[in-house]
XYZ file of C-alpha atoms in Angstrom:
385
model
C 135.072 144.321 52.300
C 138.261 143.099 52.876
C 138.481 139.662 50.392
C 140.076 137.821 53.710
C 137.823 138.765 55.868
C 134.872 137.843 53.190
C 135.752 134.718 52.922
C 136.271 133.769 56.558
C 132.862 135.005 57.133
C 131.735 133.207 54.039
C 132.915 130.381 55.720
C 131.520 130.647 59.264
C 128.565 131.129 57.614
C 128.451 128.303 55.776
C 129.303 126.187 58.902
C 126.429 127.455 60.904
C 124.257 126.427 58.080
C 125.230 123.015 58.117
C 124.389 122.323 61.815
C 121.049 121.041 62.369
C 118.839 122.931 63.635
C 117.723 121.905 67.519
C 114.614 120.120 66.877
C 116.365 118.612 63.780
C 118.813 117.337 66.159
C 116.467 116.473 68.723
C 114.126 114.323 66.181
C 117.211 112.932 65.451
C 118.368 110.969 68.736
C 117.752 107.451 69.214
C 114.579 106.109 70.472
C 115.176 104.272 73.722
C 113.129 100.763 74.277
C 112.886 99.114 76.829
C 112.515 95.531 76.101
C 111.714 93.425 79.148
C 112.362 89.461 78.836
C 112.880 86.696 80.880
C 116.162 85.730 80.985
C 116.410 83.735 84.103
C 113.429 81.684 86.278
C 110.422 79.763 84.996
C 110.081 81.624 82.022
C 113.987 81.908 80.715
C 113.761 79.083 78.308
C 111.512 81.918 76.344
C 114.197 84.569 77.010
C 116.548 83.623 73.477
C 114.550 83.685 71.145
C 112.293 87.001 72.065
C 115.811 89.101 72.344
C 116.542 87.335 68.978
C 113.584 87.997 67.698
C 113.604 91.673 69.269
C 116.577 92.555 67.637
C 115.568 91.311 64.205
C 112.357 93.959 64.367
C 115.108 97.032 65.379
C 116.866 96.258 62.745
C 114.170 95.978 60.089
C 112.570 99.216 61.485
C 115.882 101.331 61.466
C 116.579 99.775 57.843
C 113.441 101.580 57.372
C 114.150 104.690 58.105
C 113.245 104.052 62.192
C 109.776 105.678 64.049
C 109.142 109.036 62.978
C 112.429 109.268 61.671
C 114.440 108.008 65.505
C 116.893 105.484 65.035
C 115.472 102.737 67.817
C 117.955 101.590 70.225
C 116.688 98.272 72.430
C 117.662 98.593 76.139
C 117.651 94.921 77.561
C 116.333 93.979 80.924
C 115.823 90.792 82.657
C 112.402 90.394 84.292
C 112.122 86.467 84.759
C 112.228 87.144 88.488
C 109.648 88.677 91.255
C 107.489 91.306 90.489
C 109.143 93.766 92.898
C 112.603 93.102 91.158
C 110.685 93.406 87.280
C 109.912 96.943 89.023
C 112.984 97.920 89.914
C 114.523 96.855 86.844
C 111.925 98.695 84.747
C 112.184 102.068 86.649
C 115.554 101.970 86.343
C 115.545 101.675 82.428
C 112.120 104.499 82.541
C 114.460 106.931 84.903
C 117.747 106.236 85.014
C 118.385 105.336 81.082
C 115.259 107.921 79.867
C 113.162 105.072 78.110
C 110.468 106.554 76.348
C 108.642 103.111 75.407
C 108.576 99.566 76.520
C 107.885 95.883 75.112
C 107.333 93.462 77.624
C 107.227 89.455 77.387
C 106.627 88.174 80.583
C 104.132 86.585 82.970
C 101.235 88.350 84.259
C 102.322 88.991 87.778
C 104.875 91.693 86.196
C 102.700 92.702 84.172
C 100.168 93.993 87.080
C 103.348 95.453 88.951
C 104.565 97.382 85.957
C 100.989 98.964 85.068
C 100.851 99.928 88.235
C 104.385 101.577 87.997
C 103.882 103.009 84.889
C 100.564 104.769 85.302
C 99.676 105.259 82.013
C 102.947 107.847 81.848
C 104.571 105.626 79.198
C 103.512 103.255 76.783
C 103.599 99.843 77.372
C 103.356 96.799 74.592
C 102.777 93.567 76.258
C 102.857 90.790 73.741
C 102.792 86.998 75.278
C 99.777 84.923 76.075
C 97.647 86.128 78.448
C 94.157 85.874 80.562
C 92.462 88.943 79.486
C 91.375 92.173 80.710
C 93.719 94.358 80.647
C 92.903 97.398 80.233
C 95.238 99.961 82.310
C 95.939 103.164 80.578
C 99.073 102.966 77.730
C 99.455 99.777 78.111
C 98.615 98.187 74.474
C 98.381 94.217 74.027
C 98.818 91.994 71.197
C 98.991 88.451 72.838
C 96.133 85.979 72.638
C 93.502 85.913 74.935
C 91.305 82.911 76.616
C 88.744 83.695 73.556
C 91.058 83.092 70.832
C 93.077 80.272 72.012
C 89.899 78.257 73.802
C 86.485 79.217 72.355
C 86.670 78.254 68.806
C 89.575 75.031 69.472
C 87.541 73.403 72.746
C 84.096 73.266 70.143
C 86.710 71.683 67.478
C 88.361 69.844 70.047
C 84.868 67.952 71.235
C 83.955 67.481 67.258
C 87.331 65.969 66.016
C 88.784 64.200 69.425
C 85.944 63.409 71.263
C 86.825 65.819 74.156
C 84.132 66.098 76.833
C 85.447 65.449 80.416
C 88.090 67.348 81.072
C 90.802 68.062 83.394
C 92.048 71.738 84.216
C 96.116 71.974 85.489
C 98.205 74.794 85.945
C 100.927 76.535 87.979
C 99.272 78.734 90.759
C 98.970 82.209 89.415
C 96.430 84.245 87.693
C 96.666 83.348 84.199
C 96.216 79.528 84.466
C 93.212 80.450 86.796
C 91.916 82.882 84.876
C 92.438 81.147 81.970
C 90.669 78.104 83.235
C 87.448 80.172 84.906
C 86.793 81.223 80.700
C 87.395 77.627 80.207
C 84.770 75.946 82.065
C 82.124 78.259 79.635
C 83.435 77.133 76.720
C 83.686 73.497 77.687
C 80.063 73.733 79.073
C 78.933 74.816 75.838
C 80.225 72.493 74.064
C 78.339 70.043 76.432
C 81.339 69.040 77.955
C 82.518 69.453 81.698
C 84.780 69.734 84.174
C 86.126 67.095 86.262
C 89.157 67.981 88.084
C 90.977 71.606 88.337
C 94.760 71.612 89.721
C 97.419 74.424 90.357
C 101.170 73.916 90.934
C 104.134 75.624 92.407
C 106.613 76.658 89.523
C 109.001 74.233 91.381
C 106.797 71.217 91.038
C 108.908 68.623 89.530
C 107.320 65.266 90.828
C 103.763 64.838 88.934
C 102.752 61.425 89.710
C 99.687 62.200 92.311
C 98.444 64.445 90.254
C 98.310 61.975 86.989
C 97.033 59.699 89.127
C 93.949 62.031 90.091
C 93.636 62.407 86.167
C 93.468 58.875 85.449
C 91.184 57.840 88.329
C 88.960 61.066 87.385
C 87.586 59.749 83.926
C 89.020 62.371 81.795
C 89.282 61.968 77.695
C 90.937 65.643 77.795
C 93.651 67.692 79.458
C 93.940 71.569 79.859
C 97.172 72.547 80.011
C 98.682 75.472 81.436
C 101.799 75.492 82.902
C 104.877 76.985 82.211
C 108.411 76.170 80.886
C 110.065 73.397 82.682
C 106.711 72.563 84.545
C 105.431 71.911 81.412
C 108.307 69.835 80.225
C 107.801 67.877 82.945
C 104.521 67.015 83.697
C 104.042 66.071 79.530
C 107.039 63.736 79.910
C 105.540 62.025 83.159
C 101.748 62.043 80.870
C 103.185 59.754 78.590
C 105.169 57.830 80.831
C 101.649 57.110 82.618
C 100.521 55.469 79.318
C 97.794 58.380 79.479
C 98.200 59.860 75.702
C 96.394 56.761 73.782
C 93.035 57.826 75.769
C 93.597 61.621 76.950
C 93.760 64.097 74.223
C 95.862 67.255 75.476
C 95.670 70.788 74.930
C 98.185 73.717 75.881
C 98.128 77.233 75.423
C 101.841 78.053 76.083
C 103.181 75.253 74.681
C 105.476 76.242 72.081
C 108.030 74.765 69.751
C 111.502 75.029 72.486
C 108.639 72.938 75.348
C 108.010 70.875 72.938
C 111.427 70.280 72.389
C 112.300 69.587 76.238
C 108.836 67.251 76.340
C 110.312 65.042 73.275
C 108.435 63.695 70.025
C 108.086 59.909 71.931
C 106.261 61.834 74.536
C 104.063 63.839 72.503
C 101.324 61.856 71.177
C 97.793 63.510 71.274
C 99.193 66.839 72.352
C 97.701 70.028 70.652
C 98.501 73.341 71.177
C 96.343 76.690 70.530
C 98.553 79.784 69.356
C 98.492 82.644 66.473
C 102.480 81.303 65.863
C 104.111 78.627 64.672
C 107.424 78.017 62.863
C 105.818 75.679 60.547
C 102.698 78.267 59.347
C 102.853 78.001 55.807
C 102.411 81.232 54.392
C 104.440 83.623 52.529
C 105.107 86.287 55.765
C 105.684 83.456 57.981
C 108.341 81.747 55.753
C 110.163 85.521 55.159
C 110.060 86.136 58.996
C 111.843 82.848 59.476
C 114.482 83.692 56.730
C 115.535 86.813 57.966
C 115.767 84.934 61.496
C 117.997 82.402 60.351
C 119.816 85.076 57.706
C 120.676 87.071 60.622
C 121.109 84.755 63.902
C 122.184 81.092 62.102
C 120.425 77.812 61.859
C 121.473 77.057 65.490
C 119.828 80.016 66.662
C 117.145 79.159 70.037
C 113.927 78.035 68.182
C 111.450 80.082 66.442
C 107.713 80.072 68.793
C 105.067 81.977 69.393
C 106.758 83.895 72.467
C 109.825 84.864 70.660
C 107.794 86.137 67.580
C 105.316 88.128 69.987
C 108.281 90.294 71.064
C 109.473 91.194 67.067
C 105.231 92.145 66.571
C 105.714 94.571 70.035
C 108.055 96.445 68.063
C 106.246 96.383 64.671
C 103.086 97.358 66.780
C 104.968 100.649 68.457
C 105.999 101.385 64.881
C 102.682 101.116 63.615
C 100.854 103.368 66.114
C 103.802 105.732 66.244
C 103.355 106.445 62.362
C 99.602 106.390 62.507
C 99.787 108.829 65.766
C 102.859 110.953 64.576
C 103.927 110.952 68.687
C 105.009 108.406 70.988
C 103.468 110.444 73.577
C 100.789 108.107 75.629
C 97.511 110.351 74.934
C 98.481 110.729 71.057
C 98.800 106.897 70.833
C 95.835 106.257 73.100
C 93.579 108.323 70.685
C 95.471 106.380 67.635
C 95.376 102.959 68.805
C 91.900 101.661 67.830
C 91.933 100.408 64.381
C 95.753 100.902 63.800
C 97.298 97.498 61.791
C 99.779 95.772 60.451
C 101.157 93.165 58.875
C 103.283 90.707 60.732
C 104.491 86.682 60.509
C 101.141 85.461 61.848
C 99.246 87.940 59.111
C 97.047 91.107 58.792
C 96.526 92.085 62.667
C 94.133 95.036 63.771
C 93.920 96.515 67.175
C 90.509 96.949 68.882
C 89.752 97.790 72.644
C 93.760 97.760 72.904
C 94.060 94.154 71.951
C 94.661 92.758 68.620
C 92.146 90.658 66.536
C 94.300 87.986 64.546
C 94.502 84.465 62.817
C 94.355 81.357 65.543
C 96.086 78.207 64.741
C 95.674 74.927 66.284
C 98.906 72.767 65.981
C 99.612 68.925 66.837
C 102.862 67.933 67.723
C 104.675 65.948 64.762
C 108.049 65.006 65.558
C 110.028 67.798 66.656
C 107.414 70.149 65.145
C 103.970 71.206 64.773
C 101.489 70.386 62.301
C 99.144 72.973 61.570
C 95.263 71.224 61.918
C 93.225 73.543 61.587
C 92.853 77.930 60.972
C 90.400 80.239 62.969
C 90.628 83.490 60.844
C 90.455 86.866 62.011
C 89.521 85.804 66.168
C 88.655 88.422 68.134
C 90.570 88.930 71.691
C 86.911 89.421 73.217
C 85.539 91.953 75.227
C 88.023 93.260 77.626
C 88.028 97.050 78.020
C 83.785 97.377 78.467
């Protein structure tokens, strides 16, 4: 053979080696996540932090080596307004931008118009708070449910506070209703009861009737369950009411940036029931909040339980990606039950598509919480039977 020609072949040769093969290639484009926030309405206070927090996990997972060896790449969307507009800015990320997974922190109306959108045709992480029950198919949940945040702390709450009358208020949707219909059968048997049950607009902003109603009604103990600047501003009127030396309160979305907006000289006797704080004292907790700070500065928008729900979404794809070896919906469905991890709040496990995990009941202290008291290993109840 002509030496020339052998070693332009040689070459050629050698060149078609190097290229990747097309499922090499393939494996090796970026995962596309959709990570849906609220970056505007009632819940945009919570929006800084989660995409914070967000980005912190991709970064951490692709230092890793990414899912199944894919790069993940976060695709942003704001879903802080209506359900209809959560839809459309969902479908466009599922369709238009070929997402093949999504995290979602957001309220519970979305979350109904986005199962019902998805169809079980994509998976679906949805990691804040919530009332319970969900149970569509590929949609996977890792927030707490009424029977973490309420069933041990209302029993600890009657022991150590004295709470036995108490008074149910939240903005008009389903989680603060649902949320307060699991209530009433925990305060019950605790041999407490009920004795007044409100729910808002998100646009309330003048609380003095309904303090009024909760001063005349007898109550030692306040159920709290509104959202964002509702919050903010009912707690700030509470104290302004002189209510905090006898009413105990107790919130379940009341997290370190609320807290904040409500103020330490209005936060006397307010508790809050969460599986995050910033001030948990352990050593996953303390690394999670170093890397935070490493990577976004001291100034960045407060650590809370929100925020850290959305870096856990992430952690929890990765997890049952690994343990499933797909991200396709049936492969993760049939992985899902029993698949953990480790995370800031500690060793998590899934079961019936929710996550079993370490409860926390915080009082405010300052600008802070202090940790009172730890529920290990709480179940998120029955929800899927």
């Amino acid at each position: 053979m002509d030496r020339r020609l052998f070693i332009k072949l040689a070459g050629t040769a050698a060149a078609v080696s190097a290229l990747p093969a097309f499922g090499t290639a393939f494996a090796a484009d970026p995962v596309k996540v959709g990570v849906l926030l609220p970056q505007s309405g009632p819940g945009g206070l919570f929006g800084p932090s989660c995409e914070n927090a967000a980005n912190l996990a991709v970064a951490e997972i692709n230092d890793g080596g990414g899912v199944l060896g894919r790069m993940i790449e976060p695709v942003f969307a704001d879903v802080g307004g209506p359900p209809s507009d959560a839809n459309q800015a969902a479908l466009k990320l599922w369709k238009g931008e070929k997402v093949e997974a999504f995290v979602g922190m957001h309220d519970s109306a979305v979350r109904g118009a986005l199962t019902n959108l998805f169809k079980g045709q994509v998976p679906y992480i949805y990691t804040p708070v919530y009332e319970g029950g969900e149970c569509s198919a590929g949609t996977f949940v890792l927030g707490e449910t009424p029977a973490q945040q309420l069933e041990p702390v209302i029993p600890w709450m009657a022991a150590n506070k004295g709470a036995s009358k108490w008074y149910l208020i939240g903005n008009d949707y389903n989680w603060p209703r649902d949320t307060n219909a699991a209530a009433k059968g925990y305060i019950e048997a605790s041999g407490g009861s009920v004795v007044g049950e409100e729910y808002l607009p998100f646009t309330a902003d003048n609380f003095d009737s309904n303090l009024a109603k909760i001063k005349s009604s007898g109550a030692d103990a306040v159920l709290i369950t509104l959202v964002g600047g509702a919050s903010v501003g009912f707690n700030r009127a509470f104290a302004s009411f002189g209510l905090p030396d006898s009413v105990v309160r107790l919130g379940t979305l009341i997290e370190e940036n609320t807290l904040a907006g409500i103020g330490a000289e209005n936060s006397k006797n307010l508790f809050s029931s969460a599986g995050y704080f910033a001030t948990i004292d352990t050593p996953a907790a303390a690394a999670f909040a170093e890397a935070y700070h490493g990577k976004f500065g001291a100034d960045a928008a407060a650590l809370n339980s929100l925020g850290e729900s959305c870096y856990e979404g992430l952690k929890l794809l990765q997890a049952m990606a690994e343990k499933a070896g797909s991200l396709d919906v049936a492969d993760l469905e049939k992985a899902a039950e029993g698949t953990s991890y480790d995370g800031p709040r500690g060793h998590a496990t899934m079961s019936e598509r929710h996550v079993s995990r370490d409860i926390f009941l915080a009082e405010a202290d300052g600008a802070g919480f202090k940790v009172v008291e730890t529920f290990p290993a709480v179940s998120a109840g029955k929800n899927c039977s």
